[in-house]
PDB file of C-alpha atoms in Angstrom:
ATOM      1  CA  MET A  27      -5.585  -8.283   3.771  1.00 77.00           C
ATOM      2  CA  ARG A  28      -4.461 -11.876   3.957  1.00 79.00           C
ATOM      3  CA  SER A  29      -5.659 -13.994   1.046  1.00 85.00           C
ATOM      4  CA  SER A  30      -3.810 -14.146  -2.230  1.00 90.00           C
ATOM      5  CA  GLY A  31      -7.121 -13.653  -4.045  1.00 87.00           C
ATOM      6  CA  ASP A  32      -7.586 -10.240  -2.408  1.00 86.00           C
ATOM      7  CA  PHE A  33      -4.059  -9.219  -3.353  1.00 91.00           C
ATOM      8  CA  ARG A  34      -4.515 -10.454  -6.920  1.00 92.00           C
ATOM      9  CA  ALA A  35      -7.865  -8.739  -7.400  1.00 89.00           C
ATOM     10  CA  THR A  36      -6.577  -5.459  -5.999  1.00 91.00           C
ATOM     11  CA  THR A  37      -3.448  -5.422  -8.147  1.00 93.00           C
ATOM     12  CA  ARG A  38      -5.366  -6.345 -11.296  1.00 93.00           C
ATOM     13  CA  GLU A  39      -8.494  -4.231 -10.885  1.00 91.00           C
ATOM     14  CA  GLY A  40      -7.181  -1.331  -8.834  1.00 91.00           C
ATOM     15  CA  VAL A  41      -5.687   1.925 -10.036  1.00 95.00           C
ATOM     16  CA  ARG A  42      -1.988   2.571  -9.556  1.00 96.00           C
ATOM     17  CA  GLY A  43      -0.027   5.366  -8.018  1.00 96.00           C
ATOM     18  CA  LYS A  44       3.734   5.258  -8.275  1.00 96.00           C
ATOM     19  CA  ALA A  45       6.456   6.955  -6.254  1.00 95.00           C
ATOM     20  CA  GLN A  46      10.214   6.521  -6.084  1.00 94.00           C
ATOM     21  CA  SER A  47      10.302   3.708  -3.522  1.00 95.00           C
ATOM     22  CA  LEU A  48       6.853   2.115  -3.815  1.00 96.00           C
ATOM     23  CA  MET A  49       3.732   1.567  -5.880  1.00 97.00           C
ATOM     24  CA  ILE A  50       0.144   1.683  -4.657  1.00 96.00           C
ATOM     25  CA  HIS A  51      -2.750  -0.390  -6.018  1.00 96.00           C
ATOM     26  CA  LEU A  52      -6.079   1.034  -4.830  1.00 95.00           C
ATOM     27  CA  ARG A  53      -9.437  -0.642  -5.430  1.00 92.00           C
ATOM     28  CA  SER A  54     -12.624   1.270  -4.718  1.00 86.00           C
ATOM     29  CA  PRO A  55     -15.260  -0.071  -2.324  1.00 80.00           C
ATOM     30  CA  ASP A  56     -17.861  -0.536  -5.057  1.00 74.00           C
ATOM     31  CA  ARG A  57     -15.499  -2.881  -6.934  1.00 58.00           C
ATOM     32  CA  ALA A  58     -14.119  -4.613  -3.863  1.00 48.00           C
ATOM     33  CA  ASP A  59     -15.639  -7.757  -2.399  1.00 59.00           C
ATOM     34  CA  ILE A  60     -14.998  -6.308   1.037  1.00 56.00           C
ATOM     35  CA  ALA A  61     -17.364  -3.343   0.748  1.00 52.00           C
ATOM     36  CA  ASP A  62     -19.086  -4.244   4.023  1.00 60.00           C
ATOM     37  CA  TRP A  63     -15.926  -3.682   6.089  1.00 69.00           C
ATOM     38  CA  ASP A  64     -15.785  -0.702   8.452  1.00 75.00           C
ATOM     39  CA  SER A  65     -12.364   0.415   7.238  1.00 81.00           C
ATOM     40  CA  ALA A  66     -10.017  -0.113   4.315  1.00 87.00           C
ATOM     41  CA  LEU A  67      -7.881  -3.234   4.056  1.00 90.00           C
ATOM     42  CA  VAL A  68      -4.167  -2.796   3.453  1.00 94.00           C
ATOM     43  CA  GLY A  69      -1.652  -5.377   2.282  1.00 95.00           C
ATOM     44  CA  PHE A  70       2.091  -5.161   1.743  1.00 97.00           C
ATOM     45  CA  VAL A  71       4.305  -6.785  -0.879  1.00 96.00           C
ATOM     46  CA  VAL A  72       7.954  -6.580   0.139  1.00 97.00           C
ATOM     47  CA  PRO A  73      10.070  -8.827  -2.146  1.00 96.00           C
ATOM     48  CA  LYS A  74      13.454 -10.307  -1.287  1.00 96.00           C
ATOM     49  CA  THR A  75      15.141  -7.793  -3.582  1.00 96.00           C
ATOM     50  CA  VAL A  76      14.501  -5.170  -0.877  1.00 96.00           C
ATOM     51  CA  GLY A  77      16.988  -6.894   1.426  1.00 95.00           C
ATOM     52  CA  ASN A  78      17.266  -9.561   4.041  1.00 95.00           C
ATOM     53  CA  ALA A  79      14.426 -10.444   6.416  1.00 96.00           C
ATOM     54  CA  VAL A  80      15.401  -7.770   8.942  1.00 95.00           C
ATOM     55  CA  GLN A  81      15.359  -5.008   6.319  1.00 95.00           C
ATOM     56  CA  ARG A  82      12.090  -6.216   4.778  1.00 96.00           C
ATOM     57  CA  ASN A  83      10.361  -6.362   8.160  1.00 96.00           C
ATOM     58  CA  ARG A  84      11.685  -2.920   9.103  1.00 95.00           C
ATOM     59  CA  VAL A  85      10.253  -1.418   5.903  1.00 96.00           C
ATOM     60  CA  ARG A  86       6.949  -3.222   6.456  1.00 96.00           C
ATOM     61  CA  ARG A  87       6.709  -1.939  10.044  1.00 96.00           C
ATOM     62  CA  GLN A  88       7.484   1.622   8.939  1.00 96.00           C
ATOM     63  CA  LEU A  89       4.816   1.493   6.233  1.00 96.00           C
ATOM     64  CA  ARG A  90       2.278  -0.096   8.579  1.00 96.00           C
ATOM     65  CA  HIS A  91       2.830   2.744  11.041  1.00 96.00           C
ATOM     66  CA  LEU A  92       2.510   5.352   8.286  1.00 96.00           C
ATOM     67  CA  MET A  93      -0.691   3.769   6.973  1.00 96.00           C
ATOM     68  CA  ARG A  94      -2.352   3.841  10.403  1.00 94.00           C
ATOM     69  CA  GLU A  95      -2.255   7.626  10.205  1.00 92.00           C
ATOM     70  CA  ARG A  96      -3.710   7.622   6.682  1.00 94.00           C
ATOM     71  CA  LEU A  97      -6.460   4.981   6.985  1.00 92.00           C
ATOM     72  CA  ASN A  98      -9.100   7.608   7.714  1.00 90.00           C
ATOM     73  CA  ASN A  99      -8.389   9.188   4.304  1.00 89.00           C
ATOM     74  CA  LEU A 100      -9.513   6.020   2.513  1.00 90.00           C
ATOM     75  CA  ASP A 101     -13.118   5.041   1.904  1.00 87.00           C
ATOM     76  CA  PRO A 102     -14.422   2.212   4.119  1.00 85.00           C
ATOM     77  CA  GLY A 103     -14.344  -1.056   2.227  1.00 84.00           C
ATOM     78  CA  SER A 104     -11.587  -0.095  -0.192  1.00 89.00           C
ATOM     79  CA  ALA A 105      -8.559  -2.320  -0.700  1.00 91.00           C
ATOM     80  CA  LEU A 106      -4.966  -1.122  -0.909  1.00 94.00           C
ATOM     81  CA  VAL A 107      -1.781  -2.993  -1.791  1.00 97.00           C
ATOM     82  CA  ILE A 108       1.591  -1.340  -1.249  1.00 97.00           C
ATOM     83  CA  ARG A 109       4.367  -2.826  -3.387  1.00 97.00           C
ATOM     84  CA  VAL A 110       7.844  -1.830  -2.201  1.00 97.00           C
ATOM     85  CA  TYR A 111      10.823  -1.298  -4.517  1.00 96.00           C
ATOM     86  CA  PRO A 112      14.405  -2.302  -3.605  1.00 93.00           C
ATOM     87  CA  GLY A 113      15.540   1.249  -2.847  1.00 87.00           C
ATOM     88  CA  ALA A 114      13.125   1.567   0.081  1.00 91.00           C
ATOM     89  CA  ALA A 115      15.284  -0.305   2.585  1.00 90.00           C
ATOM     90  CA  GLY A 116      17.728   2.511   3.168  1.00 87.00           C
ATOM     91  CA  ARG A 117      15.260   5.397   3.113  1.00 91.00           C
ATOM     92  CA  PRO A 118      14.274   7.278   6.271  1.00 93.00           C
ATOM     93  CA  SER A 119      10.658   7.259   7.453  1.00 92.00           C
ATOM     94  CA  ASP A 120       9.966  10.839   6.387  1.00 95.00           C
ATOM     95  CA  GLU A 121      10.964  10.057   2.784  1.00 95.00           C
ATOM     96  CA  LEU A 122       8.812   6.917   2.839  1.00 95.00           C
ATOM     97  CA  ALA A 123       5.934   9.064   4.124  1.00 96.00           C
ATOM     98  CA  GLU A 124       6.386  11.531   1.239  1.00 96.00           C
ATOM     99  CA  ASP A 125       6.428   8.675  -1.282  1.00 96.00           C
ATOM    100  CA  LEU A 126       3.356   7.129   0.302  1.00 96.00           C
ATOM    101  CA  ASP A 127       1.439  10.414   0.233  1.00 96.00           C
ATOM    102  CA  SER A 128       2.453  11.075  -3.369  1.00 96.00           C
ATOM    103  CA  ALA A 129       1.433   7.606  -4.547  1.00 96.00           C
ATOM    104  CA  LEU A 130      -1.882   7.765  -2.649  1.00 96.00           C
ATOM    105  CA  ALA A 131      -2.703  11.133  -4.182  1.00 95.00           C
ATOM    106  CA  LYS A 132      -2.001   9.832  -7.696  1.00 96.00           C
ATOM    107  CA  ALA A 133      -4.110   6.726  -7.142  1.00 95.00           C
ATOM    108  CA  LYS A 134      -7.036   8.742  -5.720  1.00 92.00           C
ATOM    109  CA  ARG A 135      -6.956  11.089  -8.723  1.00 94.00           C
ATOM    110  CA  ARG A 136      -7.093   8.136 -11.107  1.00 93.00           C
ATOM    111  CA  LEU A 137      -9.869   6.503  -9.104  1.00 85.00           C
ATOM    112  CA  ARG A 138     -12.205   9.450  -9.713  1.00 80.00           C
TER     113      ARG A 138
END
């Protein structure tokens, strides 16, 4: 996901799932303008409050790697925005994975 319009639409129209270190905004394929895509689109919001550029990029890379494993669990054409909280910079990958799974499960429940 690259355009600010996609991010804005997903955060406004999508359902939320919150965990300790991040929040998920999930928009279903029938509401998304990208319903003809073969897979889900994922975007990341990592604000400067998370840390310096090195810390922000490290968190983004960790989450990108974790999402590659979970993309098959999302419907094709859905849109997902992951908003990271400041406490995420010092967390290990396994804790980020637990938070990601928890937030995704909450968002999927609300989507139904």
